[in-house]
Coordinates of C-alpha atoms in Angstrom, one line a residue:
X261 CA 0.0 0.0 0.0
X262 CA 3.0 2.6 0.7
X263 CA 4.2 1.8 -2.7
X264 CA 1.0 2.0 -4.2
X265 CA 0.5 5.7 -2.4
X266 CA 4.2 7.1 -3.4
X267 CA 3.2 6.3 -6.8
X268 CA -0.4 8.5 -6.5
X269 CA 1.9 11.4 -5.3
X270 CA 4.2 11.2 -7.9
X271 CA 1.1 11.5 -10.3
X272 CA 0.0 14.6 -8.5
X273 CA 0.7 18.4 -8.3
X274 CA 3.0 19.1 -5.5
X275 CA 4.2 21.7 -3.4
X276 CA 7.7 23.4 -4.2
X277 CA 11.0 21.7 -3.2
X278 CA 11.8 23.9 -0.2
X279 CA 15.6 23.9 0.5
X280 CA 16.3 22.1 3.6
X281 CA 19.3 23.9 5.6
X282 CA 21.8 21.6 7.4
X283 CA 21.2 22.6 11.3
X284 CA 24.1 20.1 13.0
X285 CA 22.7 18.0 15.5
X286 CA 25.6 16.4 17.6
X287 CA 23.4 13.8 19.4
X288 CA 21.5 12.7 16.5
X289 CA 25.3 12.3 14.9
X290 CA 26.7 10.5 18.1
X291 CA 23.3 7.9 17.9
X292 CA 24.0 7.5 14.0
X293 CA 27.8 6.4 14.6
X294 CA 26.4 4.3 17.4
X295 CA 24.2 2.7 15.0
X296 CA 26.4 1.9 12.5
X297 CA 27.6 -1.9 12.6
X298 CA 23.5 -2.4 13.0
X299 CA 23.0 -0.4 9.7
X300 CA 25.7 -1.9 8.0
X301 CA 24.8 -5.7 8.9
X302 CA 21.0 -5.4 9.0
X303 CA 18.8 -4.0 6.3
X304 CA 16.5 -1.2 8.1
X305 CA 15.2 0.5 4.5
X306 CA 14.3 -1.5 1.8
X307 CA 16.5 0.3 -0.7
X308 CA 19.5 -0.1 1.6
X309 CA 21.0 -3.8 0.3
X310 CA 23.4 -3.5 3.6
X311 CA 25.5 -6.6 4.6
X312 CA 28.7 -5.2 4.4
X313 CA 31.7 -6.1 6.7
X314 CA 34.8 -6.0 7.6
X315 CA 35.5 -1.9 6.4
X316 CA 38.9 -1.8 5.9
X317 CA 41.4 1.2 4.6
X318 CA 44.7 0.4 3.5
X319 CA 46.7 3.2 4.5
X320 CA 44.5 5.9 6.7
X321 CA 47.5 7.5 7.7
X322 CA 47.9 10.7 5.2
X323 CA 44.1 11.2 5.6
X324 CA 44.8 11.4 9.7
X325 CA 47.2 14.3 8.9
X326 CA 44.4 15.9 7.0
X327 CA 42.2 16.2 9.6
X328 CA 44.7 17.2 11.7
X329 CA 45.9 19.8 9.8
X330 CA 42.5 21.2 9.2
X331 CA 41.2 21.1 12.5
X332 CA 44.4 23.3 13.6
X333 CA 43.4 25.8 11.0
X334 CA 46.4 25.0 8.6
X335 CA 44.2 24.2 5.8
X336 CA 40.7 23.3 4.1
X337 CA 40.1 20.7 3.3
X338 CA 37.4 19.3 0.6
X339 CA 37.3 15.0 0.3
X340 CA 36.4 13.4 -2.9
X341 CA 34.8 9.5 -3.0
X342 CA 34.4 7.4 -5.5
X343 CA 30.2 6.7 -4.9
X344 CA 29.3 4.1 -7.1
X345 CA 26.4 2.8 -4.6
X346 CA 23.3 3.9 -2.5
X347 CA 25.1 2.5 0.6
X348 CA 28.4 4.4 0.3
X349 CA 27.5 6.8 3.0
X350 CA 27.1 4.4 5.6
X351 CA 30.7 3.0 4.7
X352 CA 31.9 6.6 4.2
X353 CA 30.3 7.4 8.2
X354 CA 32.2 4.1 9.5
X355 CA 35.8 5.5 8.1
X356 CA 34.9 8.9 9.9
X357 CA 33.5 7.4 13.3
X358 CA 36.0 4.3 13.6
X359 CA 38.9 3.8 10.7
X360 CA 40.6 7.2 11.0
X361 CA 39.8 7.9 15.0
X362 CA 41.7 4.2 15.7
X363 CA 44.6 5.4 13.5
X364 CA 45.1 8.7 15.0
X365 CA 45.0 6.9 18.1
X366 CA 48.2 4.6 16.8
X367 CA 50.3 7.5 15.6
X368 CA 50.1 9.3 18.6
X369 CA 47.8 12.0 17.2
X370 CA 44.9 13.5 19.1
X371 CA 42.4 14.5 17.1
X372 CA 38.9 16.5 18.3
X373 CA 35.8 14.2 18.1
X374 CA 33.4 14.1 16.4
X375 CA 35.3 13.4 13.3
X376 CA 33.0 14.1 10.7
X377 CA 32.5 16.1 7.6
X378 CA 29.9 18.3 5.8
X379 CA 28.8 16.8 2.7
X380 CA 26.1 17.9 -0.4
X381 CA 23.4 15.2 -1.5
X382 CA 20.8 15.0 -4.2
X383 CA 17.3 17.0 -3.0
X384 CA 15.4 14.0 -5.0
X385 CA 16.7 11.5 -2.6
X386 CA 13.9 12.5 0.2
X387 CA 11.5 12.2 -2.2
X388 CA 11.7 8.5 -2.7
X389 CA 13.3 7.5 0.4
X390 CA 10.7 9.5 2.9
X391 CA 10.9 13.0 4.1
X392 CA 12.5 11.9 7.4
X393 CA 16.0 11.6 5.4
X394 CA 15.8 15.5 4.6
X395 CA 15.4 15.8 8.4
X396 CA 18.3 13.3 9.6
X397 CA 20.7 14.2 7.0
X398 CA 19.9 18.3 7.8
X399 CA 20.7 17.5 11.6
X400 CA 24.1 15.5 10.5
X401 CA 24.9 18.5 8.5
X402 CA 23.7 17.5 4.9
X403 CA 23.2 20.4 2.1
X404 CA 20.7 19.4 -0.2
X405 CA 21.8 20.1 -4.0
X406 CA 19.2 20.3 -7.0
X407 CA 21.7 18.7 -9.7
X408 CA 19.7 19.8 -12.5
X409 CA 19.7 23.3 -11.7
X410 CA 22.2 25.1 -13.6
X411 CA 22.7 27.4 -10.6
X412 CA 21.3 25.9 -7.3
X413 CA 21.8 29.7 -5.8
X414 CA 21.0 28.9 -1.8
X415 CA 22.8 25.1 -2.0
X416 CA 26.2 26.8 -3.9
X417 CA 26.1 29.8 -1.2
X418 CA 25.8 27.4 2.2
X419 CA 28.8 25.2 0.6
X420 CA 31.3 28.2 -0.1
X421 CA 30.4 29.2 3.3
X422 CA 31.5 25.7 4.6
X423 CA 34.7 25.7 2.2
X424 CA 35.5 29.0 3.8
X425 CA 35.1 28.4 7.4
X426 CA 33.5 25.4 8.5
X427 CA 33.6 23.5 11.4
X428 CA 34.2 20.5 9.6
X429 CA 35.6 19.1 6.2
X430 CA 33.5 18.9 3.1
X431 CA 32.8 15.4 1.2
X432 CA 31.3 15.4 -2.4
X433 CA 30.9 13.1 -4.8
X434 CA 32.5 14.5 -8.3
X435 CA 31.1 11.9 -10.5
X436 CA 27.3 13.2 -9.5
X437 CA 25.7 10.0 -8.9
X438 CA 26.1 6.0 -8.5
X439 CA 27.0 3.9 -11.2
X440 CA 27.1 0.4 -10.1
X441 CA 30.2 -0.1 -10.9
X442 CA 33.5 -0.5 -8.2
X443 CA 36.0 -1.0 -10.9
X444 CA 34.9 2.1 -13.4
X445 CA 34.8 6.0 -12.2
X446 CA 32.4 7.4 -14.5
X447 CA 33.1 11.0 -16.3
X448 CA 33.3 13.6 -13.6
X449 CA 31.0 16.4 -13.3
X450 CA 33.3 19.6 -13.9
X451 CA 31.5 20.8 -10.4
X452 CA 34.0 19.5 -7.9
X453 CA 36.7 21.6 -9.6
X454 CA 34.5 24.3 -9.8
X455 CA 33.7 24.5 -5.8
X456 CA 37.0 24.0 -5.2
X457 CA 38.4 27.1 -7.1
X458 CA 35.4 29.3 -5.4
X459 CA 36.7 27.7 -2.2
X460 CA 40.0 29.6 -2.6
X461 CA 39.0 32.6 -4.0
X462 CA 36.4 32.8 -1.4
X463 CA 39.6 32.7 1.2
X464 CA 41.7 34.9 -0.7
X465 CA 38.9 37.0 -0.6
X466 CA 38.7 37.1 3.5
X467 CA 42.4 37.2 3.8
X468 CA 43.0 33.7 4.6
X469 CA 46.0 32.2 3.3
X470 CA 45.3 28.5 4.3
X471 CA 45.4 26.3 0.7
X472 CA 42.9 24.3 0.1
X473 CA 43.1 20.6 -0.7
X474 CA 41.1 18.0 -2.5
X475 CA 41.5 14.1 -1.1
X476 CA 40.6 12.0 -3.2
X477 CA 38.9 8.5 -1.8
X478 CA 38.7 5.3 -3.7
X479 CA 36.2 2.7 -2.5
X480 CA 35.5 -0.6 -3.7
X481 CA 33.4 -3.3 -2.4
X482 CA 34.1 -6.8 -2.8
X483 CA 32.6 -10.7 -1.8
X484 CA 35.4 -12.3 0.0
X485 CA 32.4 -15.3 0.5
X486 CA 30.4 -15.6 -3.2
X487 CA 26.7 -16.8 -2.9
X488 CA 26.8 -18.2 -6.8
X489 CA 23.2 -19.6 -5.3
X490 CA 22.1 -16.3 -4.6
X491 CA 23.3 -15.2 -8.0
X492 CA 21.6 -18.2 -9.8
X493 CA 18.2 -17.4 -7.8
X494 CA 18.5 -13.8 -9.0
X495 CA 19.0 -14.6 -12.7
X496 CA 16.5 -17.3 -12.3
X497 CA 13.5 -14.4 -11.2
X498 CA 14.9 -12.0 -14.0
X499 CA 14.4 -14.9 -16.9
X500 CA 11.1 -15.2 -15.7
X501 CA 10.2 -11.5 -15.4
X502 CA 11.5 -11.5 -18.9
X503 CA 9.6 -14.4 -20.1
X504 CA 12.9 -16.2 -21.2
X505 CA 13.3 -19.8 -20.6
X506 CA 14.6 -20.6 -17.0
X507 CA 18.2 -21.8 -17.4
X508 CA 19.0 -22.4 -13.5
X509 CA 21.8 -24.3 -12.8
X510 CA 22.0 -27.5 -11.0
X511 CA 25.3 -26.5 -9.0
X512 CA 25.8 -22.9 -8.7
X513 CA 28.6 -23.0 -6.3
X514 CA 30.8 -25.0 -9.0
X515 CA 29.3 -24.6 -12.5
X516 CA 31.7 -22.1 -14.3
X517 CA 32.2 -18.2 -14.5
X518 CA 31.7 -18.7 -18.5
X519 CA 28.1 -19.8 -17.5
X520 CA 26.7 -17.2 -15.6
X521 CA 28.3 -14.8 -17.9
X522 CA 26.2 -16.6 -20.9
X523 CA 23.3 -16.3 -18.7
X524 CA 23.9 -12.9 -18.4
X525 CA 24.5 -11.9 -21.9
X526 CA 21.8 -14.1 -22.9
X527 CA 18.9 -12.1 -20.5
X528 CA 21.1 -8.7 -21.5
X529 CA 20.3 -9.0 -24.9
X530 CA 17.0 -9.8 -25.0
X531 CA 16.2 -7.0 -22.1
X532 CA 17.5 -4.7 -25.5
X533 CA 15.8 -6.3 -28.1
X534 CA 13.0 -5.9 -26.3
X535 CA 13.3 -2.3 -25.1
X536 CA 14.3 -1.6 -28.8
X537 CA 11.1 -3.4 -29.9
X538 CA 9.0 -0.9 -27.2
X539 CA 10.5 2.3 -28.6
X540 CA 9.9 1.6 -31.9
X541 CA 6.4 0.6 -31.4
X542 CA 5.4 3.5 -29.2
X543 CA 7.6 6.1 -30.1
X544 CA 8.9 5.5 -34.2
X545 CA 9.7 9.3 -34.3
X546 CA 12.2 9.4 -31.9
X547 CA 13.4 6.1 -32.1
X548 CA 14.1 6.2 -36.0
X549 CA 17.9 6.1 -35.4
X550 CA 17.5 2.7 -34.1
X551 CA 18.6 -0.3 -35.9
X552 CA 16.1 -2.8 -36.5
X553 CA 17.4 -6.2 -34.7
X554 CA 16.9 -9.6 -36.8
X555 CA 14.9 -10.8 -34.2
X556 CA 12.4 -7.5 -33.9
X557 CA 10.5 -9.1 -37.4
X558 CA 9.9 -12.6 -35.7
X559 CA 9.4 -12.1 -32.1
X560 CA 6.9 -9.0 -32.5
X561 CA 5.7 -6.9 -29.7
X562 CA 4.0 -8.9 -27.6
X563 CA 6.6 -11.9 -28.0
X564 CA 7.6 -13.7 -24.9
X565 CA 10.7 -15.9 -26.3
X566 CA 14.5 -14.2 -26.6
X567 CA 16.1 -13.8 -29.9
X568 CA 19.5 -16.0 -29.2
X569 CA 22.6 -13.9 -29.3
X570 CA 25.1 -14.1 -32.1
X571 CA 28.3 -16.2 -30.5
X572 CA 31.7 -15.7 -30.8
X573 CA 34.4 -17.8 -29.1
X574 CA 32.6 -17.7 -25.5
X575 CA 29.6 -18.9 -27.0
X576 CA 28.1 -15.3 -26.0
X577 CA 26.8 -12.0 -27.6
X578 CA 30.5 -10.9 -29.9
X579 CA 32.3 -8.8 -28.2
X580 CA 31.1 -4.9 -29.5
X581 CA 27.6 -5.6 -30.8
X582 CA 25.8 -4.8 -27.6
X583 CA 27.1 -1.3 -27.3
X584 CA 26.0 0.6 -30.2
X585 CA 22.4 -0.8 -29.5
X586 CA 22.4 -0.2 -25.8
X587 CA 23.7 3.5 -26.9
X588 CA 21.0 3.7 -29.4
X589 CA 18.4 2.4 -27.0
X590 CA 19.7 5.2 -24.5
X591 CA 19.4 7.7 -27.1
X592 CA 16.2 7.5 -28.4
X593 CA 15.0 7.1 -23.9
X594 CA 16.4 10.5 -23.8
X595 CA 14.6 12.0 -27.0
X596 CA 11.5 10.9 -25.7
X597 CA 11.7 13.1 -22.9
X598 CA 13.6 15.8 -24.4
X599 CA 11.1 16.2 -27.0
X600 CA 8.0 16.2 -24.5
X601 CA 9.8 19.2 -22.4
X602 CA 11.2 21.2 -25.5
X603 CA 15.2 20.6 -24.7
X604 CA 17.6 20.5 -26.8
X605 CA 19.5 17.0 -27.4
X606 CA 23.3 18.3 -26.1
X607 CA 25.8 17.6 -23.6
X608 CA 26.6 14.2 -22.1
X609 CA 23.9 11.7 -21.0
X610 CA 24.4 12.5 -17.4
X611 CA 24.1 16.2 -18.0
X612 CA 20.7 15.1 -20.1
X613 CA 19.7 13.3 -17.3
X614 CA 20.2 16.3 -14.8
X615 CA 18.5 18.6 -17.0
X616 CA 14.9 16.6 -17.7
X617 CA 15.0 15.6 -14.1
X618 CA 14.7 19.6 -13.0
X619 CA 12.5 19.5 -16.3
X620 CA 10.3 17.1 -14.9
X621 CA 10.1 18.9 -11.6
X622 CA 9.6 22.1 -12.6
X623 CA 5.8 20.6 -13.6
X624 CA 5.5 18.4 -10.9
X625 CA 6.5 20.7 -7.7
X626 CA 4.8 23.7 -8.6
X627 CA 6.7 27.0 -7.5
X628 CA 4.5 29.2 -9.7
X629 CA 0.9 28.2 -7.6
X630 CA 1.3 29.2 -4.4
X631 CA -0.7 26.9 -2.1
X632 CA -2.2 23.7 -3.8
X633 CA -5.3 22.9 -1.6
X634 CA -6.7 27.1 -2.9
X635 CA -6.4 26.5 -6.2
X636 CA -10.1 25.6 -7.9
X637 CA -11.0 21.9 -8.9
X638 CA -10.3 22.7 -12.1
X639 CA -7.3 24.0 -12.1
X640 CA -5.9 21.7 -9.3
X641 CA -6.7 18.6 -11.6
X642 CA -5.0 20.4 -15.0
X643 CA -1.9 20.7 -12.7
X644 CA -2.3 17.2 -11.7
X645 CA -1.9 16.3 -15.5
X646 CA 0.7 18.0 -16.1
X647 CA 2.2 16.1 -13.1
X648 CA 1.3 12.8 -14.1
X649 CA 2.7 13.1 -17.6
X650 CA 5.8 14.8 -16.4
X651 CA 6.3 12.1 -14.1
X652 CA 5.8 9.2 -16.9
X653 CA 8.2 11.0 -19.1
X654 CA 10.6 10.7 -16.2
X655 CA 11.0 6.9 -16.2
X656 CA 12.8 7.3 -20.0
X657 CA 15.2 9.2 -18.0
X658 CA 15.6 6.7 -15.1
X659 CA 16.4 4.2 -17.4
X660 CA 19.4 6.1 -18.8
X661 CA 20.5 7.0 -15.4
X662 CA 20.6 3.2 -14.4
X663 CA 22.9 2.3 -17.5
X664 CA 25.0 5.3 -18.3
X665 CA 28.1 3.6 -17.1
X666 CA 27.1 0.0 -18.5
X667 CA 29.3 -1.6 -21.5
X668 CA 29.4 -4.8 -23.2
X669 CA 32.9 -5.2 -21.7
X670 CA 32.9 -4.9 -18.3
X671 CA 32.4 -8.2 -17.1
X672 CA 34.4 -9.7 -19.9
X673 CA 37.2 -7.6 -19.5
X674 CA 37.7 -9.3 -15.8
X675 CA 35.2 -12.0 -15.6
X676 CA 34.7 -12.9 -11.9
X677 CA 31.5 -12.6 -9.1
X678 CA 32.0 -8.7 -8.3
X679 CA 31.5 -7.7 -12.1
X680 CA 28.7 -10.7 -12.9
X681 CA 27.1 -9.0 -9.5
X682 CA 27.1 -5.8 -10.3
X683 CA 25.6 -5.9 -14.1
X684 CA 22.7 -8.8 -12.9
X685 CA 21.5 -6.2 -10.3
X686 CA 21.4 -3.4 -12.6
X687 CA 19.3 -5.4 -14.8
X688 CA 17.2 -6.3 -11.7
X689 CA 16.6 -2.4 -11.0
X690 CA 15.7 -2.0 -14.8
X691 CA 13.1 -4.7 -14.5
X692 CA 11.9 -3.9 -10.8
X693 CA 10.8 0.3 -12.4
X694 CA 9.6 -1.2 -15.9
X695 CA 7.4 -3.3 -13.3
X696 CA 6.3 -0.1 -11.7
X697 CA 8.6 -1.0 -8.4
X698 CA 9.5 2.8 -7.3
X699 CA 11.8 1.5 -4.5
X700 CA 13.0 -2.3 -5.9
X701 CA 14.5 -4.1 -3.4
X702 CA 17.8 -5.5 -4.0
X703 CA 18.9 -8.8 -3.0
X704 CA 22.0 -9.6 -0.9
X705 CA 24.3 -11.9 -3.1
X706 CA 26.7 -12.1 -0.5
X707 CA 28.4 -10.3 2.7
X708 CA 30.6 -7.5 1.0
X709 CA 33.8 -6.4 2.1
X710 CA 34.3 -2.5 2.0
X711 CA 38.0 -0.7 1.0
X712 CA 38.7 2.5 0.9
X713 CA 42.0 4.1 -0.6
X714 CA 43.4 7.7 0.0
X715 CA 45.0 9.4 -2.5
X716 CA 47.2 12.1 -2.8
X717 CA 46.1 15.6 -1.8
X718 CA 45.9 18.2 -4.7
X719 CA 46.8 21.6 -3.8
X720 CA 44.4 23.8 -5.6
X721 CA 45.8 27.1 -4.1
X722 CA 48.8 26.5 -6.5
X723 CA 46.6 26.1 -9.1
X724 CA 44.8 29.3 -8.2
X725 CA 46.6 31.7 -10.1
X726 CA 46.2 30.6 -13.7
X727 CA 42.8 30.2 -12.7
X728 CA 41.9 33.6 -11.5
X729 CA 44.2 35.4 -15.0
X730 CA 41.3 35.6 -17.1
X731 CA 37.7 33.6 -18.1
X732 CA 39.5 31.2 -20.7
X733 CA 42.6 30.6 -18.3
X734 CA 39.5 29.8 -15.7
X735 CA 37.5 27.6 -17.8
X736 CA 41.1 25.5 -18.6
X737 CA 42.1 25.4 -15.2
X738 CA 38.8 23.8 -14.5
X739 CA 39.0 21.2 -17.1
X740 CA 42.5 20.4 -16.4
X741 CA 41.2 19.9 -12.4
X742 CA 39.0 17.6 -13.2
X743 CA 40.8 15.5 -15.8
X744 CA 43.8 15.4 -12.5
X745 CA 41.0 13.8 -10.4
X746 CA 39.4 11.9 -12.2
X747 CA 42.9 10.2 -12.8
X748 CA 43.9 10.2 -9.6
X749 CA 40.5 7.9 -8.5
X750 CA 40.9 6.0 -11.7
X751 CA 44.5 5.2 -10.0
X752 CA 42.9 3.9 -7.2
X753 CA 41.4 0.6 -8.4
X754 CA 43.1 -2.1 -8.1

């Protein structure tokens, strides 16, 4: 029934997005680092797949002198993770709360407590997880960001203000939103180095000469304990959600990585084919760049059987024939939206994404009709329309947001359990919201293992002057930023 009713809302005129300002709560912080090994073991939300233990960092040492640094007012200091899952915040609080407080402690160091940081999330994630979240991440010091905004005015003034003379560190997440993915950073968002050159200018500004660093974090997760049974079960439910024949395996614990990874292509390619077949039913104007597949002609729409792949020396889908569909597919997703909200087809998917999301929003949390329940019946329900097809339009753009960062490659490239993990459940969440699921929930293949990596600082202040020279020097200096980090987490996977 909750489902059912956060679906009815969605459909409906709503009030503005009200920013939400962080207002630090230090024993609502103290009970959420008390909670954690509960929150990490045990799933309490539905969206949070949890089980993950041991944490582990490899080296938390030049991290410790970071914070130490910054709380003595030598520098600021802005951290920058690798977040390429929902849960990543929990694992993030743990390395706060426990890794880097128990190193400190070893070299001698005494460090204020808590040790904790400021850090930006997405305003949409309080609309599917509950408005509670808006509350608890406000008292833990949250600053709620509209990505889609070009210029979120309020979020972008309370984050220089934090750069400048917080209390505490600031974490963000330059690549802008999960990917699925531990072993692949996805493009960065050019944001990151953006705050940080603001940061400094902001301080030059005041007359503070601290620099300013950027950390950067990797974090991977891992299943030191496989459940290939778990895995099985899960492909098992997709093949029938699909209406493919079920091709469980009678010993999942010791049937080959070659035959899940079959499996996998097998259900991949005929979740394509049959998204391509959907487009060009329902929507032949924006989907006339796709390729008709061999198979469309045959299977039809309302076919339940799979078109079998073409093989190549696996026995799988030929390595490079998946991607120009699935890019296709993604294409033609975004063009559907695009064209219903009058924007232009430019930028990179992810910047797409970001701009028919605040698109969407715009007609679905209404800033421009002051309070909802004066409005007349009339004018109420034309609102609610526009809602309601806003919000329709809006699951073209989910499904490019779920496979931005998916190629035909990634599990062959290093064919093992984390990769074959990863993909299946990104397939799972693109059947779960084609289902109508809003909030799927994921199953646990496994206890995961959590580890982080720190990188080497980056100085921005001596960046600073080339930046501040002129607009073009500024632009470059950006751009060169964030090509330096998104090497330096790229350097971080193992």
């Amino acid at each position: 029934m909750g489902q059912q009713r956060q679906q009815w809302v969605e459909s409906r005129a709503q009030p503005a997005l009200a920013f939400i300002p962080p207002q630090l709560n230090r024993w609502v912080l103290w009970g959420a680092y008390a909670a954690l090994p509960l929150l990490l073991r045990v799933r309490l939300q539905r969206w949070l797949p949890a089980g993950i233990w041991p944490i582990v960092c490899d080296d938390p040492a030049p991290l410790v002198q970071c914070f130490q640094q910054f709380q003595a007012g030598e520098i600021r200091l802005l951290l920058a993770f690798r977040h390429s899952q929902v849960d990543d915040p929990l694992v993030m609080a743990y390395l706060f709360s426990r890794i880097l407080p128990q190193s400190a402690r070893r070299q001698g160091i005494s460090l204020r407590s808590p040790l904790h940081t400021a850090f930006m999330y997405d305003r949409g994630m309080t609309l599917w997880a509950g408005r509670w979240l808006g509350w608890f991440f406000s008292c833990l010091g949250g600053v709620p960001v509209r990505r889609g905004r070009q210029m979120d005015l309020k979020a972008l003034k309370t984050i220089r203000a934090y750069l400048q003379h917080g209390e505490f560190p600031l974490t963000i997440a330059p690549e802008g939103a999960t990917n699925g993915h531990s072993d692949r950073v996805s493009p960065l968002e050019p944001g990151t180095a953006q705050l940080a050159f603001w940061g400094v200018e902001d301080l030059r500004k005041a007359g503070q000469s601290q620099p300013l660093l950027i950390v950067p974090i990797g974090l991977r997760y891992s299943y030191p304990h496989p459940n290939w049974s778990a895995l099985d079960r899960l492909l098992s439910q997709l093949e029938r959600d699909t209406g493919l024949p079920l091709a469980s395996l009678a010993h999942p614990h010791t049937a080959s990585l070659t035959a899940y990874y079959q499996r996998l292509c097998h259900l991949g390619e005929h979740l394509l084919t049959r998204m391509e077949q959907f487009y060009q039913r329902f929507y032949p104007t924006q989907a006339g760049a796709l390729d008709q597949p061999a198979s469309v002609g045959a299977a039809g729409e309302g076919a339940t059987g799979a078109a079998e792949p073409s093989t190549g020396e696996r026995g799988t889908t030929e390595e490079g024939t998946l991607a120009p569909r699935l890019a296709q597919v993604l294409e033609t997703a975004l063009r559907v939206g695009e064209s219903y909200f009058g924007l232009a087809s430019q930028g990179s998917l992810a910047s797409r994404c970001r701009r028919l999301e605040e698109a969407g929003w715009t007609q679905i949390y209404r800033e421009d009709l002051g309070a909802l329940s004066h409005l007349p019946p009339l004018e109420r329900g034309l609102a609610d329309w526009s809602a309601t097809t806003a919000s329709l339009h809006l699951h073209h753009m989910r499904l490019v947001e779920s496979f931005v960062a998916v190629t035909d490659h990634y599990v062959q490239d290093r064919l093992c359990f984390e990769r074959l993990a990863e993909t299946t459940l990104i397939l799972f969440d693109l059947v779960a919201r084609v289902k109508g699921i809003t909030i799927p929930r994921r199953p646990q293949l496994g206890q995961r293992q959590a580890v982080f990596t720190i990188g080497t600082p980056i100085d921005v202040s001596q960046r600073w002057p080339s930046y501040a020279r002129d607009r073009r020097s500024a632009k470059a200096a950006v751009a060169t930023l964030t090509a330096d980090l998104q090497a330096a987490l790229e350097a971080l996977i193992p």
